[in-house]
């Protein structure tokens, strides 16, 4: 065995382990979709059966249309904001830039609670229309009944556009202004420069942010559930969870979900990743200068930020108002007619709510610990090791794969793993119970959370190592420090801010993870926050109000962690959300 192979053995073991954790769930889903257990042979009949079922076929088409609609809306929102942020300075820019990122603190799934209250038949929008004379007094308006699909698309877009905005802003900050200046000197108009110079150079940023938005919205489960819209594949998969142990159709649906996701990604990469897109990967050779806007021009620049912020914060406002309103007091009125803070106390003492908070904090904390430990090791391999080029590329791709593979697919894959492990260890009670999601989903939830958020920690750690001179580590080794001593006394202190930022992001997004929680957490005593919010919202009387209060508590927690991560990462925040 060669010395280089021995030196690279730990890295190769990490590559194999990560590949196993990533591909085993996908293999289990694929096997369930194409294996006929009764006849003991492979078959494509189940996959074909999805397209033969008109309802399932419509679900796939609706999901694809939803993904494209949300992505286009996110682009229309994000591109003007990114241009204003990177090209101009004006009073209040910092505050407005923070406001447009606020949707990150609340998943569209929770925001749907507020929007459903606002768009209800006798909700706030109906009351406003009646007050303005658009509708007759007492006349209901079925806003969601006629445009439920559009409402879901808008709510998801208002929750996801910050991901695209961060990527576009980062891409525009790296553009070389001399290229646009040269085109203008040759007589090109501003629109020509934008269409032929700026937009092609933004393709990597569009692809990075657009891919996440596209796949996220294609497989979004929580928001359609909250709007009672069932003609989407993700919801159809969720409705068939009870059939997973005896029917291949849920597996076939998930495979089609994955296949269409990959197809959408390939199409977007073909459209956005063609010639001219690669040149923006390099840093600008000339520092871009921002133009100071004053007076009327400054006010004009503020308008898009104000409009987007107002629209994006509407779901948040709806959740907060609902959480403070008495039961039944926000009906046929623009605002609640009676107020109370009792729901916040109830959310901390309720037999469903409080245990779910403790569960989420526990799962997210363990997932963060796993991510930091694995993230440091992987980042070190990617930046410092002399691993073979192909192996580094494979490891980097594997780390980023959870951002590109739908969370619903991975969650369903872990559910399939649970069923398989119960068969393998049917005579080993301890192992069998720990992998049975119906009895104790904690282990699989932690692994699923950690896998989904590992890219954030790795990207943060990589950024820290790239900024840390390797000479400091070599000097410590030359002075007699061991590998662990160098790591503990030199490397860790220098990248501590990056690790803290990545860990905070992994923790905060794990706390409000939707797909894994709804699919894997099947026993009430193990429900995380998002599963508790969903179940409470389905209940009558005070259930929706407690769910809203629980959502606000989660919003506050996520706000604090994101503010901390943003202060540590600064402009590198967008790199966290890139595939």
mmCIF file of N, CA and C in Angstrom, residues 324-333 335-339 545:
data_model
loop_
_atom_site.group_PDB
_atom_site.id
_atom_site.type_symbol
_atom_site.label_atom_id
_atom_site.label_comp_id
_atom_site.label_asym_id
_atom_site.label_seq_id
_atom_site.Cartn_x
_atom_site.Cartn_y
_atom_site.Cartn_z
ATOM 1 N N UNK A 324 -51.895 37.041 19.048
ATOM 2 C CA UNK A 324 -52.324 37.971 20.090
ATOM 3 C C UNK A 324 -53.842 38.142 20.163
ATOM 4 N N UNK A 325 -54.583 37.467 19.303
ATOM 5 C CA UNK A 325 -56.031 37.682 19.275
ATOM 6 C C UNK A 325 -56.760 36.622 20.098
ATOM 7 N N UNK A 326 -57.879 37.059 20.715
ATOM 8 C CA UNK A 326 -58.752 36.114 21.420
ATOM 9 C C UNK A 326 -59.374 35.162 20.410
ATOM 10 N N UNK A 327 -59.761 33.970 20.904
ATOM 11 C CA UNK A 327 -60.431 33.013 20.030
ATOM 12 C C UNK A 327 -61.675 33.640 19.406
ATOM 13 N N UNK A 328 -61.745 33.593 18.082
ATOM 14 C CA UNK A 328 -62.903 34.092 17.356
ATOM 15 C C UNK A 328 -62.990 35.596 17.237
ATOM 16 N N UNK A 329 -61.974 36.331 17.713
ATOM 17 C CA UNK A 329 -62.068 37.799 17.695
ATOM 18 C C UNK A 329 -61.537 38.408 16.398
ATOM 19 N N UNK A 330 -60.886 37.596 15.550
ATOM 20 C CA UNK A 330 -60.401 38.121 14.264
ATOM 21 C C UNK A 330 -61.269 37.515 13.168
ATOM 22 N N UNK A 331 -62.473 38.006 13.077
ATOM 23 C CA UNK A 331 -63.452 37.473 12.121
ATOM 24 C C UNK A 331 -64.321 38.649 11.665
ATOM 25 N N UNK A 332 -64.373 38.822 10.344
ATOM 26 C CA UNK A 332 -65.107 39.940 9.762
ATOM 27 C C UNK A 332 -64.553 41.290 10.239
ATOM 28 N N UNK A 333 -63.258 41.343 10.466
ATOM 29 C CA UNK A 333 -62.620 42.590 10.891
ATOM 30 C C UNK A 333 -61.220 42.668 10.303
ATOM 31 N N UNK A 335 -58.570 43.982 11.768
ATOM 32 C CA UNK A 335 -57.674 43.604 12.856
ATOM 33 C C UNK A 335 -58.468 42.862 13.922
ATOM 34 N N UNK A 336 -57.810 42.096 14.781
ATOM 35 C CA UNK A 336 -58.536 41.445 15.873
ATOM 36 C C UNK A 336 -59.261 42.474 16.740
ATOM 37 N N UNK A 337 -60.423 42.113 17.213
ATOM 38 C CA UNK A 337 -61.212 43.041 18.045
ATOM 39 C C UNK A 337 -60.893 42.908 19.526
ATOM 40 N N UNK A 338 -60.293 41.792 19.919
ATOM 41 C CA UNK A 338 -59.878 41.600 21.307
ATOM 42 C C UNK A 338 -58.481 40.981 21.316
ATOM 43 N N UNK A 339 -57.676 41.415 22.268
ATOM 44 C CA UNK A 339 -56.268 41.009 22.291
ATOM 45 C C UNK A 339 -55.955 40.254 23.591
ATOM 46 N N UNK A 545 -54.394 29.456 17.331
ATOM 47 C CA UNK A 545 -53.800 30.575 18.065
ATOM 48 C C UNK A 545 -52.533 30.129 18.789
#
